[in-house]
Structure formats: C-alpha cells, structure tokens
Coordinates of C-alpha atoms and ligand atoms in Angstrom, one line a residue:
Chain G
M1 CA 7.8 30.4 40.2
P2 CA 10.0 27.0 39.9
E3 CA 10.6 27.4 43.6
A4 CA 7.0 27.0 44.7
M5 CA 6.7 23.6 42.7
P6 CA 6.5 20.5 45.0
E7 CA 10.0 18.6 44.6
A8 CA 8.5 15.6 42.6
Q9 CA 7.4 17.8 39.8
C10 CA 11.1 19.7 39.6
V11 CA 14.2 18.7 38.0
Q12 CA 17.7 20.4 39.0
I13 CA 20.0 21.0 35.9
Y14 CA 23.3 23.1 35.9
L15 CA 23.2 26.0 33.1
N16 CA 26.7 27.1 32.2
G17 CA 27.6 25.7 35.8
M18 CA 24.5 27.5 38.0
P19 CA 22.2 25.0 39.6
R20 CA 18.9 25.8 38.3
Q21 CA 15.4 23.9 39.0
V22 CA 12.7 23.8 36.0
A23 CA 9.4 22.0 36.0
R24 CA 9.8 18.2 35.0
G25 CA 9.0 18.0 31.3
T26 CA 10.7 21.2 30.5
S27 CA 12.7 21.2 27.1
V28 CA 16.6 22.4 27.6
A29 CA 15.6 25.2 24.7
A30 CA 12.7 26.3 27.4
A31 CA 15.0 26.0 30.2
L32 CA 17.6 28.4 28.5
L33 CA 14.9 30.6 27.7
L34 CA 13.4 31.0 30.9
H35 CA 16.8 31.8 32.5
A36 CA 17.7 34.0 29.5
V37 CA 21.0 31.9 28.8
P38 CA 21.9 31.9 24.8
C39 CA 22.3 28.3 23.5
R40 CA 24.9 29.5 21.3
E41 CA 27.6 31.9 20.0
S42 CA 27.4 32.3 16.4
V43 CA 30.2 32.3 13.9
K44 CA 30.8 35.8 14.5
G45 CA 30.3 35.8 18.4
T46 CA 26.6 37.3 18.6
P47 CA 24.3 35.2 21.2
R48 CA 21.4 33.1 19.5
A49 CA 18.5 31.4 21.1
A50 CA 15.8 28.8 19.9
L51 CA 14.0 29.9 16.4
C52 CA 11.8 27.0 15.2
G53 CA 11.0 25.3 18.2
M54 CA 10.7 22.1 16.3
G55 CA 14.1 20.6 15.3
I56 CA 14.6 22.2 11.9
C57 CA 17.0 25.5 12.3
F58 CA 19.5 24.3 14.8
E59 CA 19.8 27.6 16.5
C60 CA 19.0 25.8 19.9
R61 CA 22.4 23.9 19.7
A62 CA 24.3 23.7 22.9
V63 CA 26.5 21.4 25.0
I64 CA 24.5 18.6 26.7
N65 CA 26.6 16.4 29.2
G66 CA 29.8 17.3 27.3
V67 CA 28.3 16.3 23.9
A68 CA 28.2 19.4 21.2
H69 CA 25.7 20.4 18.9
R70 CA 22.6 18.8 20.4
R71 CA 19.2 20.1 19.6
T72 CA 17.9 21.3 23.2
C73 CA 14.2 22.2 21.9
Q74 CA 13.9 18.2 21.1
I75 CA 15.5 17.3 24.4
N76 CA 13.9 17.5 27.8
C77 CA 15.6 18.3 31.1
L78 CA 17.0 15.3 33.3
D79 CA 18.0 15.7 36.9
E80 CA 21.8 17.0 37.0
M81 CA 21.8 17.7 33.4
R82 CA 24.7 19.7 32.8
V83 CA 24.1 22.3 29.6
E84 CA 26.5 25.0 28.4
T85 CA 26.3 27.6 25.8
Q86 CA 27.8 26.4 22.7
R87 CA 30.8 28.8 21.5
Chain V
M1 CA 25.6 0.3 14.7
S2 CA 25.8 -2.9 13.4
A3 CA 23.8 -2.5 10.2
A4 CA 22.6 -6.3 10.4
N5 CA 21.2 -6.1 14.2
D6 CA 19.3 -3.3 13.7
I7 CA 17.1 -3.9 10.8
T8 CA 13.2 -3.8 11.3
H9 CA 10.6 -4.4 8.4
A10 CA 7.4 -2.6 8.1
D11 CA 4.7 -3.6 5.6
V12 CA 4.0 0.6 5.8
L13 CA 6.5 3.0 7.3
V14 CA 4.8 5.9 8.3
V15 CA 7.5 9.2 8.2
G16 CA 5.6 11.4 10.8
A17 CA 3.1 11.2 13.5
G18 CA 1.2 14.7 12.7
P19 CA -2.1 14.3 12.5
A20 CA -1.9 13.0 8.4
G21 CA 0.9 10.3 9.2
L22 CA -1.4 9.4 12.7
A23 CA -4.6 9.0 10.2
A24 CA -2.5 6.9 7.8
A25 CA -1.1 4.5 10.0
T26 CA -4.4 4.0 12.0
A27 CA -6.3 3.4 8.5
A28 CA -3.6 0.8 7.3
A29 CA -3.0 -1.2 10.7
R30 CA -6.9 -1.2 11.1
H31 CA -6.7 -3.3 7.7
G32 CA -4.3 -5.6 8.7
C33 CA -1.2 -4.5 7.7
D34 CA 2.2 -4.3 10.2
V35 CA 2.7 -0.5 10.4
H36 CA 5.6 1.3 12.1
V37 CA 5.4 5.0 12.6
L38 CA 8.7 7.2 12.8
D39 CA 9.0 11.1 14.5
D40 CA 11.5 13.3 15.4
N41 CA 9.6 14.6 17.9
L42 CA 9.3 13.5 21.5
A43 CA 5.6 12.8 21.4
P44 CA 3.3 12.1 18.8
G45 CA 0.7 14.8 17.3
G46 CA 2.8 17.0 14.9
Q47 CA 2.6 20.5 14.9
I48 CA -1.1 21.5 15.5
W49 CA -1.5 18.8 18.2
R50 CA 1.8 19.3 20.3
A51 CA 0.8 18.7 23.8
S52 CA 2.2 20.4 26.6
S53 CA 5.2 18.3 28.3
V54 CA 4.9 19.8 31.6
A55 CA 2.8 18.4 34.0
A56 CA 1.7 21.5 36.1
N57 CA 0.0 22.9 32.7
T58 CA -2.1 19.9 31.8
Q59 CA -5.6 19.7 32.7
S60 CA -6.8 16.3 33.2
T61 CA -10.3 17.5 33.6
Q62 CA -10.9 18.3 30.3
P63 CA -13.1 15.8 27.9
M64 CA -10.8 13.5 25.4
S65 CA -9.1 16.0 22.7
S66 CA -9.1 15.1 19.3
R67 CA -5.3 14.5 19.4
E68 CA -6.0 11.9 22.1
K69 CA -8.5 10.4 20.3
A70 CA -6.3 10.0 17.3
I71 CA -3.3 8.9 19.3
A72 CA -5.4 6.4 21.1
A73 CA -6.8 4.9 18.2
L74 CA -3.3 4.7 16.7
H75 CA -2.5 2.4 19.5
A76 CA -5.6 0.4 19.2
S77 CA -5.1 -0.1 15.4
G78 CA -1.9 -2.2 16.4
A79 CA 0.7 0.5 14.8
T80 CA 4.0 0.8 16.7
L81 CA 5.0 4.4 17.3
H82 CA 8.7 5.6 17.8
C83 CA 9.4 8.9 18.9
A84 CA 12.9 10.6 19.0
T85 CA 13.5 9.1 15.5
R86 CA 14.3 10.8 12.4
V87 CA 14.9 9.6 8.9
F88 CA 17.9 11.0 7.2
A89 CA 18.9 8.6 4.3
A90 CA 17.2 6.5 1.8
P91 CA 20.4 4.2 0.6
A92 CA 18.7 1.7 -1.4
N93 CA 15.0 1.1 -2.9
N94 CA 12.8 0.3 0.1
V95 CA 15.3 1.3 2.7
V96 CA 15.5 4.3 5.1
D97 CA 18.4 4.9 7.7
V98 CA 17.1 6.6 11.0
L99 CA 18.8 8.1 13.6
E100 CA 17.4 7.5 17.2
Q101 CA 17.8 10.0 20.1
D102 CA 20.3 12.1 17.7
E103 CA 22.7 9.3 18.3
H104 CA 21.9 5.9 17.5
G105 CA 21.6 4.5 13.6
L106 CA 18.7 2.3 12.4
R107 CA 17.8 0.8 9.4
Y108 CA 14.3 0.2 8.2
T109 CA 12.9 -1.5 5.2
Y110 CA 9.3 -1.5 3.9
R111 CA 7.0 -2.3 1.1
T112 CA 5.0 0.9 1.3
L113 CA 6.4 4.1 2.7
I114 CA 4.1 7.1 3.7
V115 CA 5.7 10.3 3.7
A116 CA 3.9 12.7 6.5
T117 CA 6.7 15.1 7.3
G118 CA 4.5 18.5 7.7
A119 CA 5.9 22.0 7.3
R120 CA 7.9 24.6 8.9
E121 CA 7.4 28.2 9.2
L122 CA 8.8 30.7 6.6
M123 CA 11.4 32.7 8.0
L124 CA 12.3 36.4 6.2
P125 CA 15.2 38.2 7.4
F126 CA 14.9 41.6 8.7
P127 CA 17.2 43.8 10.5
G128 CA 17.4 42.3 14.1
W129 CA 15.6 38.9 13.7
T130 CA 18.6 37.0 15.2
L131 CA 18.5 38.7 18.5
P132 CA 17.4 36.4 21.0
G133 CA 13.7 37.2 21.9
V134 CA 12.8 36.8 18.2
L135 CA 11.1 33.5 17.4
G136 CA 9.5 31.7 15.2
A137 CA 5.7 32.2 16.1
G138 CA 4.7 28.6 16.2
G139 CA 8.4 28.0 17.6
L140 CA 7.1 30.3 20.5
Q141 CA 3.9 28.4 21.1
A142 CA 5.7 25.2 21.0
L143 CA 8.4 26.3 23.5
V144 CA 5.8 27.5 25.7
R145 CA 4.1 24.0 25.4
A146 CA 7.5 22.7 26.4
G147 CA 7.6 24.9 29.7
Y148 CA 8.7 28.1 28.6
S149 CA 6.7 30.9 30.6
V150 CA 5.4 33.8 28.9
A151 CA 3.2 35.1 31.7
G152 CA 3.3 39.1 32.2
K153 CA 5.6 39.0 28.8
R154 CA 4.5 41.7 25.9
V155 CA 4.9 39.9 22.6
A156 CA 4.3 41.5 19.1
V157 CA 3.0 38.7 16.6
V158 CA 4.3 40.0 13.1
G159 CA 4.1 38.2 9.4
T160 CA 1.3 36.4 7.9
G161 CA -0.8 33.3 7.7
P162 CA -3.8 31.8 10.0
L163 CA -1.0 30.2 12.4
L164 CA -0.5 33.8 13.7
I165 CA -4.0 34.1 15.1
A166 CA -3.8 30.5 16.7
V167 CA -0.4 31.5 18.0
A168 CA -1.6 35.1 19.6
A169 CA -4.8 33.3 20.9
H170 CA -2.4 30.6 22.5
L171 CA 0.1 33.1 24.2
Q172 CA -2.8 35.6 25.6
E173 CA -4.2 32.1 27.0
A174 CA -0.9 31.6 28.5
G175 CA -0.8 35.2 30.2
A176 CA 1.3 36.6 27.7
R177 CA 0.2 40.5 26.7
V178 CA -0.2 40.2 22.9
V179 CA 1.0 44.0 22.5
L180 CA 0.5 43.9 18.5
L181 CA -0.7 41.2 15.4
A182 CA 0.1 42.6 12.5
E183 CA -0.7 40.4 9.5
Q184 CA 0.9 41.7 6.0
A185 CA -1.9 40.7 4.1
G186 CA -4.5 43.9 3.8
L187 CA -7.8 43.5 4.9
R188 CA -9.6 43.4 1.2
T189 CA -7.4 40.1 0.6
M190 CA -9.1 38.4 3.4
L191 CA -12.4 38.8 2.5
P192 CA -12.7 36.0 0.3
L193 CA -11.1 33.7 3.0
A194 CA -13.7 35.0 5.3
A195 CA -16.6 34.3 3.3
S196 CA -15.3 30.7 2.9
M197 CA -15.2 30.3 6.3
L198 CA -18.9 31.1 6.7
L199 CA -19.9 28.1 5.3
R200 CA -17.8 26.0 6.8
F201 CA -18.8 24.8 10.4
T202 CA -15.9 23.7 12.0
K203 CA -13.5 26.4 10.5
L204 CA -15.8 29.1 11.4
R205 CA -16.0 27.8 15.0
Q206 CA -11.9 27.8 15.2
G207 CA -12.2 31.0 14.2
L208 CA -14.8 32.7 16.3
H209 CA -13.0 30.7 19.3
Y210 CA -9.6 32.6 18.7
A211 CA -11.8 35.7 17.8
A212 CA -13.1 35.6 21.6
R213 CA -9.5 34.7 23.0
L214 CA -8.2 38.2 21.1
R215 CA -10.6 40.6 22.3
G216 CA -8.6 43.7 22.9
T217 CA -5.6 42.8 20.9
P218 CA -4.3 45.4 18.6
V219 CA -4.9 44.0 15.4
R220 CA -3.1 45.9 12.3
M221 CA -4.0 44.3 8.4
G222 CA -1.3 45.2 5.7
W223 CA 1.6 45.8 8.3
W224 CA 4.8 44.4 8.8
P225 CA 8.0 44.3 10.5
V226 CA 10.7 46.4 9.2
E227 CA 13.2 45.9 12.3
A228 CA 13.6 44.2 15.7
I229 CA 15.2 46.8 18.0
A230 CA 17.6 46.0 21.0
D231 CA 18.6 48.2 23.7
R232 CA 21.8 47.5 25.1
G233 CA 21.7 43.9 23.0
V234 CA 18.4 42.9 24.6
L235 CA 15.2 43.0 22.5
A236 CA 13.3 46.1 23.0
G237 CA 10.7 46.6 20.4
V238 CA 9.4 45.9 16.9
R239 CA 9.5 48.6 14.3
I240 CA 6.4 47.7 11.7
T241 CA 5.3 49.9 8.5
N242 CA 2.4 49.8 6.5
G243 CA 4.0 51.2 3.6
S244 CA 3.3 55.1 4.2
E245 CA 3.8 54.9 8.1
T246 CA 6.0 53.4 10.5
R247 CA 5.7 52.8 14.2
T248 CA 7.5 51.4 16.9
I249 CA 5.9 48.9 19.3
D250 CA 7.7 48.3 22.8
C251 CA 7.6 44.4 23.5
D252 CA 9.8 41.7 25.3
L253 CA 9.4 39.0 22.4
V254 CA 8.7 39.2 18.8
A255 CA 7.1 36.1 16.9
T256 CA 7.2 36.1 13.7
G257 CA 6.5 33.8 10.6
F258 CA 5.2 34.1 6.9
H259 CA 3.0 31.2 6.5
L260 CA 4.5 27.4 6.0
V261 CA 7.1 25.9 3.8
P262 CA 6.3 22.1 2.9
N263 CA 9.1 19.7 4.1
S264 CA 9.3 17.9 0.9
E265 CA 13.0 17.1 1.3
L266 CA 12.4 13.4 2.4
A267 CA 10.3 12.9 -0.7
E268 CA 12.8 14.4 -2.9
L269 CA 15.5 12.1 -1.6
L270 CA 13.3 9.3 -2.4
G271 CA 13.1 10.6 -5.9
C272 CA 9.4 11.6 -5.9
A273 CA 8.4 14.3 -8.4
L274 CA 8.0 17.9 -6.9
A275 CA 6.3 21.1 -8.2
A276 CA 8.2 24.7 -7.3
T277 CA 5.8 27.1 -5.1
P278 CA 6.6 30.3 -4.3
V279 CA 8.6 29.5 -1.1
G280 CA 10.0 26.2 -2.0
R281 CA 8.8 22.6 -3.4
R282 CA 5.3 20.3 -2.8
V283 CA 5.6 16.7 -3.8
L284 CA 2.9 15.7 -6.4
V285 CA 0.8 13.2 -5.6
D286 CA -2.6 11.9 -7.2
T287 CA -6.2 11.4 -5.7
Y288 CA -5.0 8.4 -3.8
Q289 CA -2.0 10.6 -2.5
R290 CA 0.4 8.2 -4.7
T291 CA 3.7 10.2 -5.5
T292 CA 5.4 9.2 -8.8
R293 CA 7.5 6.7 -6.9
A294 CA 5.3 3.6 -6.8
D295 CA 5.9 2.4 -3.4
V296 CA 6.0 6.0 -1.9
F297 CA 2.5 7.8 -0.5
C298 CA 2.7 11.6 0.6
V299 CA 0.1 13.0 2.9
G300 CA -0.2 16.4 4.6
E301 CA 1.5 19.4 4.4
P302 CA 4.4 18.2 2.1
T303 CA 1.7 18.0 -0.6
G304 CA 1.1 21.7 -0.4
I305 CA 0.0 23.7 2.8
A306 CA -3.8 23.0 3.7
G307 CA -4.2 22.6 7.3
L308 CA -5.6 19.9 9.5
D309 CA -8.7 18.8 7.8
A310 CA -6.6 18.2 4.7
A311 CA -4.1 16.4 6.5
L312 CA -6.8 13.7 8.1
L313 CA -8.5 13.2 5.1
Q314 CA -5.2 12.6 2.9
G315 CA -3.9 10.2 5.6
E316 CA -6.8 8.2 5.7
I317 CA -7.0 7.8 1.9
A318 CA -3.4 6.8 1.6
G319 CA -3.6 4.0 5.1
L320 CA -6.9 2.8 3.0
T321 CA -4.9 2.7 -0.3
A322 CA -1.8 1.2 1.1
A323 CA -3.7 -1.7 2.8
G324 CA -5.8 -2.2 -0.6
Q325 CA -9.1 -0.9 0.6
P326 CA -11.6 1.8 -1.0
S327 CA -10.9 5.4 -0.4
T328 CA -13.4 7.0 -3.3
H329 CA -15.9 8.0 -0.4
L330 CA -13.3 10.5 0.7
H331 CA -12.1 12.0 -2.4
A332 CA -14.5 15.1 -3.0
R333 CA -14.2 16.2 0.6
A334 CA -10.3 16.2 0.2
A335 CA -10.5 17.9 -2.9
A336 CA -12.3 20.8 -1.1
E337 CA -10.1 21.0 1.3
R338 CA -7.4 21.2 -1.5
A339 CA -9.2 24.1 -2.8
F340 CA -9.0 25.4 0.7
G341 CA -5.1 25.2 0.9
K342 CA -5.1 27.0 -2.5
M343 CA -7.3 30.0 -1.0
L344 CA -4.7 30.4 2.0
D345 CA -2.2 30.6 -0.7
R346 CA -3.6 33.5 -2.6
T347 CA -4.8 35.2 0.8
F348 CA -1.5 35.1 2.5
R349 CA 0.7 35.5 -0.8
L350 CA 3.9 37.9 0.1
R351 CA 3.8 41.3 -0.7
K352 CA 7.1 42.6 -2.7
A353 CA 8.2 45.0 0.3
L354 CA 8.9 42.1 2.3
R355 CA 11.7 40.7 -0.2
T356 CA 13.7 44.1 0.6
L357 CA 13.5 43.9 4.4
A358 CA 17.0 43.1 5.1
A359 CA 19.8 45.9 5.3
E360 CA 23.5 44.9 3.9
D361 CA 24.6 43.8 7.1
T362 CA 21.6 41.7 7.9
I363 CA 22.5 37.8 8.4
L364 CA 20.7 35.5 5.8
C365 CA 22.4 32.5 6.8
R366 CA 22.1 32.0 10.5
C367 CA 24.4 28.9 10.8
E368 CA 27.1 30.4 8.9
D369 CA 26.5 34.2 9.6
A370 CA 26.5 34.9 5.9
S371 CA 25.3 38.3 5.3
F372 CA 22.7 39.5 3.0
A373 CA 25.4 41.9 1.0
Q374 CA 27.5 38.6 0.7
V375 CA 24.7 36.5 -0.4
K376 CA 23.5 38.9 -3.0
A377 CA 26.9 39.2 -4.6
C378 CA 26.1 35.4 -5.7
A379 CA 24.6 34.1 -9.3
G380 CA 22.4 31.5 -7.4
W381 CA 22.6 28.9 -4.6
T382 CA 25.5 26.9 -5.9
E383 CA 27.6 30.2 -5.9
A384 CA 26.5 31.5 -2.6
K385 CA 27.3 27.8 -1.1
L386 CA 30.9 28.0 -2.4
Q387 CA 31.7 31.9 -1.6
T388 CA 29.8 32.5 1.8
R389 CA 28.6 28.9 2.9
C390 CA 25.3 29.9 3.2
G391 CA 23.0 27.0 3.4
M392 CA 25.9 24.8 4.5
G393 CA 25.5 24.9 8.1
P394 CA 23.4 22.5 10.3
C395 CA 20.4 23.4 8.9
Q396 CA 21.2 22.7 5.4
G397 CA 19.3 25.5 4.0
R398 CA 16.0 24.7 5.7
I399 CA 15.8 28.4 7.2
C400 CA 17.9 30.4 4.6
G401 CA 16.7 28.2 1.6
P402 CA 13.2 29.4 1.2
A403 CA 14.6 32.7 2.2
T404 CA 16.7 33.2 -0.6
R405 CA 13.6 31.8 -3.0
V406 CA 11.6 34.9 -2.0
V407 CA 14.2 37.8 -1.6
F408 CA 16.1 36.5 -4.8
G409 CA 13.9 34.2 -6.6
W410 CA 16.5 31.4 -6.6
E411 CA 15.6 27.7 -7.2
P412 CA 15.9 25.7 -4.3
A413 CA 19.2 23.3 -4.2
S414 CA 18.3 19.9 -4.5
V415 CA 18.6 17.8 -1.5
R416 CA 21.8 15.1 -0.7
P417 CA 21.7 12.9 2.0
P418 CA 22.0 12.9 5.1
L419 CA 18.8 15.1 5.5
V420 CA 20.7 16.1 8.9
P421 CA 24.1 16.1 10.7
V422 CA 24.5 12.6 11.5
P423 CA 27.4 11.3 13.9
L424 CA 30.0 10.0 12.4
H425 CA 29.5 6.0 13.1
A426 CA 25.8 6.1 12.2
L427 CA 26.8 7.4 9.0
I428 CA 29.5 5.2 8.1
S429 CA 27.3 2.3 8.2
S430 CA 24.5 4.0 6.0
T431 CA 27.0 4.5 3.5
S432 CA 28.8 1.1 3.4
H433 CA 25.3 -0.3 2.8
H434 CA 24.4 2.0 -0.1
E435 CA 27.9 1.0 -1.9
E436 CA 26.8 -2.9 -1.4
N437 CA 23.4 -2.2 -3.1
L438 CA 24.9 -0.3 -6.0
Ligands
FAD1 C1 5.0 25.5 14.1 C2 4.0 25.1 13.6 C3 2.8 25.1 14.4 C4 1.2 24.7 14.0 N1 0.3 25.5 14.9 C5 -0.8 25.2 14.4 C6 -2.0 25.6 15.1 O1 -2.0 26.0 16.2 N2 -3.2 25.8 14.6 C7 -3.3 25.2 13.1 O2 -4.8 25.2 12.7 N3 -2.1 24.6 12.4 C8 -1.4 24.8 12.8 N4 -0.1 24.8 12.4 C9 -0.2 24.2 10.6 C10 -0.1 22.7 10.8 O3 1.3 22.4 9.8 C11 -1.1 21.9 10.2 O4 -2.3 22.1 10.5 C12 -1.2 20.4 10.6 O5 -0.5 20.2 11.9 C13 -0.7 19.4 9.5 O6 -0.4 18.1 9.8 P1 0.6 17.3 9.2 O7 0.4 16.0 9.6 O8 0.9 17.4 7.9 O9 2.3 17.6 9.5 P2 3.0 18.1 11.1 O10 1.9 18.3 12.1 O11 3.9 19.1 10.8 O12 3.5 16.7 11.3 C14 4.8 16.2 10.6 C15 5.8 15.3 11.7 O13 6.7 15.1 10.9 C16 7.7 14.6 11.5 N5 8.7 14.6 10.7 C17 9.3 15.8 9.9 N6 10.6 15.1 9.3 C18 10.8 14.0 9.8 C19 12.0 13.1 9.5 N7 12.7 13.3 8.4 N8 11.9 11.8 10.3 C20 10.9 11.7 11.4 N9 10.0 12.6 11.6 C21 9.8 13.6 10.7 C22 7.7 16.1 12.8 O14 8.5 15.8 14.0 C23 6.3 16.2 12.6 O15 5.8 15.6 14.0 C24 1.2 24.7 12.4 C25 2.2 24.5 11.7 C26 3.7 24.8 12.2 C27 4.9 24.3 11.5
FES2 S1 14.9 26.0 18.1 FE1 15.2 25.4 15.6 S2 16.1 23.3 16.0 FE2 15.7 23.8 18.0

C-alpha cells in the first residue's frame, strides 16, 4: 500500500538495514508492526512488539539512530531514520 | 542540562493534556492565570482524544470535533502547551523535573500543580500474552491511529470494560474483521449499567453508535481468554472459556485489556494521600479536586476511573478553583459522573478465574522475563524485586505491578524518583538540586 502513496506523504526509513517507506506521521512502533519486525528481544531472547501503544510499558523500545532504549510508540518516523531491533 | 538556564515558572502547571488537563488549563488561563501544560504524547488529547497522526487518514470535511474544540479553547485561553515532555521527579516543594523528547532535562516551578495523568490498561498474564500480535486493546487503537494498518486482519478483542467496545468499533471502521468480542462480565452483571445508560443521553448515543458499528460481530458475554496460540512462533488464535466449555478462535491479532488502572504515581511522589483499589491506587480529592497537598489538585482518571464527562467536569472545577473562581455550579454533575464510575467498577469487577490464567512458565514481568512460578514463590513485592527482578525493568512495575495485585493480592510498591528511566545527564542535575534543597 505505501508504494501507491504520493512521495510527499512518505518517509523512507531503514528497519534493520532494509529501506522501507511508510506514510508521514507513522510512529516507529507502527512501522515495525507494519513490516513484522520485532522491537526487541527479551532477556531470554524472545521477540517482543508494542503492547500499550502509549508510552507506559517500554515493550516497544528499539535502537533509533544508534540510541538504544527509545520508546518507538512515542516517536514518529523521519526521513533516513535507522531503526534496529534491540538485542 | 544546566538547571539554572532551563527553569520555567508557571502560576498553574498542568501535567497531562487529556480531556481533564485541557479543561483544567483552559479554565485557569481564562481567568488570568499563567498556565503551562506538559504532556508525554506528541499531540494533545490524551487517550480518548488521540488523533490520527497520518495525514492520509484524517478527513478534513468533518465538523470540528470535541477534541478540536477543546484544543482551540486551550490556545484561545492563552495557556502554553508543551508536548513530548514527561515529568519524572519532584525534587523539592513546588518544583518538578521534566524530560523533553526523552533526552533533555528541564525544570518547572509552580504555585499550583494540577495532576491530570490519566490511566493505563490493566494487562493480565495468560499463556502466550507476550507473543507479538497480542496487544493492549487501547494500545492497538493507538497504534492504528499512529499508522499501523489492520485492514483485512482478523482481530479478537478480549478482556473487560467499556473500552473493548469502543476499540472493536474503531478497528471495524479501520477495516479489520473483529472475529470475537469476549467480555468477561456476564450479561446479568451488565443490566444495571445498561439501564443507567438509557437515562443519559450522551452515553446512550455513544452506545448506540458503537452498537451500529458492531452489527454482525460475534459478541460473547461471560467469556474470557485462557491462552494465545502460536503456530511456528506466529500468533494464530486465542483460546477462550466461559468456565464450562472452551473454544479456539483463529485470528491474526489479539487486543486485550481488563479495564483501567489510575496513573497515580506522580501524585504519590508529590506526597498526596491515596486509597487502595482492587488494581492499584487512586488519589484522594475533595469536591474541589484538592488533594491532601495544599498546592496540588488531581483531576480525571487518577482519582478513579469514571470516563470522559467526569474528566472534563473535574478539570474545569480544578482550573476554576486554582484561579480563585467559584465552581459549585458544577459539583452536582461531577458527583453524578463519579457515581457512574463506581457503577463501571462494579459492572466490570474481575472474576476470580482471571487470577489463575498464568501457567508456571508464563512470563509475569515482561521487562525482566520473570516467570509466574518464580514470582509466586515470593512473599510480596520487595522479595520479588530482590529475588526475580520483577518490577525492576524500565516500566518500573507499571504493567506487572497491577497484575501481581490482582493475581496475588500484593500491596503496590511505593514509587521512587525517577518515575521513568532518565539519561544520566538529566538525572544528575535533578539529584544535585534535591540535595541543595534539603
Ligand atoms: C489506551 C486507552 C484508550 C482509551 N480509549 C477510550 C475510548 O476510545 N473511548 C472512551 O470513552 N474512553 C477511552 N479511554 C478512557 C479514557 O481514559 C477517558 O475517557 C479519558 O481519556 C480520560 O481523560 P484524562 O484526561 O483523565 O486522561 P488521559 O486521556 O489518559 O490523559 C492523560 C495524559 O497525561 C499524560 N501523562 C501521564 N503521565 C504523565 C507524565 N508523568 N508527564 C507528562 N504527561 C503525562 C498522558 O500522556 C496523557 O496524554 C481510554 C483509555 C485508555 C487508557
Ligand atoms: S508500546 Fe508501551 S511504551 Fe511503547
């Protein structure tokens, strides 16, 4: 679906190194869910994704532009943003 | 941060820009107070008024919504709004420390503080609840508004509370196929609530709106989830029961929540008196929304879950009182809304079976991967923290704390600053100021 969007309404980000387009205004947590990429691996190594969607649970934390532990549900995607699953 | 450069003074400081905080700020600013509003979210509105952030989803042809009206009124009142700012400490009287964009430390001083921090969903552990694809019900709604697409997805909505209906209707509107709405409260428990809604026009209208959206959705009253099932690591369905039979419903997503928990932590940190509830704590207030701290008011869900109308009335009462204006004309309506909240509590009281959903190896503390068996072996919070690190992760017990309260009946742990994990540079200035003021 994002492919059909006019360019101005899209941003390009990198999810674990892969270029991906999402609609402008999409939160990083929503982008990770859209592309079925887990936010983090838990202490015991299981994949986790967003839970509360409102900044409380920290399940959505990932590495954004090299900074770990960012709450991806409280951050919107920006052009050229690099997002990595937190291990 | 250099603390000296980044101090802002507010006559009235409001924490939370949901309906309660917006109403409080607008009322106080209209009557001449210098008001600042802080909110962790990227945009004002709180939970119920969370707007879509994706341009393609917003329809500009609709008349101005109550959210837009409230935000326009806030701006017209002269109050100043700061988004992506989160209060994390109260290092001295009339001082709070704030984290901006999760990065920069800021400090605010105030004459009056209005706590309007809202509520979060109660999440209960059941086997499979940590699988990606099992989300909070309100959480999934928020993620859809933030650009996640559920079009064509089969969603099972399970748990309890009025939020489930709102979420199911919203997901259906967003193109999902809601294959199940399971409410743990039985039909008979719901009758007094249904009767009271018939007498309240706005609530009835909202109820009918949702009912129309949910026509054709399989609704099961008195059923609850027992397990989220995965097929090769991917969520494939949810098993539900009514106590005598079980069924498996195939789905792509499970949206779950067990009504709401007041976000009472900031008020507690400020030294306000609280009362215990079955799932956590709520802030004690008088009819003017004053807490037991002379300079601190509390409005909306932290005082007890009562919904939108209660939040708006309580906010206006606190804002007027902070500005030295009369508010008694609003007290009767506020009391009626509080009574409605009590009826919600009774209607959606959790059945005992929900305390025993977790299996021995079910994760109880998601941050630290502490299992139900490990936590169960402890006598209470303090021991669980020491032995299993339950509640010691970044959410600081916001999710597992209420769960252990329901499952084991444990007293909630008392809160400590910082309320959220804070980068070291922002924290150092906060603690140093604290010491100066001792
Ligand atoms: C996820 C969720 C979805 C909901 N959806 C609906 C719905 O669709 N329909 C319905 O009728 N009811 C809904 N509710 C119920 C809802 O709580 C109330 O109807 C209404 O939003 C309460 O208003 P409030 O102002 O008290 O709190 P909220 O709307 O929760 O606002 C509180 C605000 O405080 C902010 N905040 C909290 N702590 C801090 C801090 N330390 N620093 C800075 N800011 C902070 C939060 O970011 C939030 O914006 C929902 C509740 C939740 C939890
Ligand atoms: S999903 Fe809970 S903090 Fe982001």
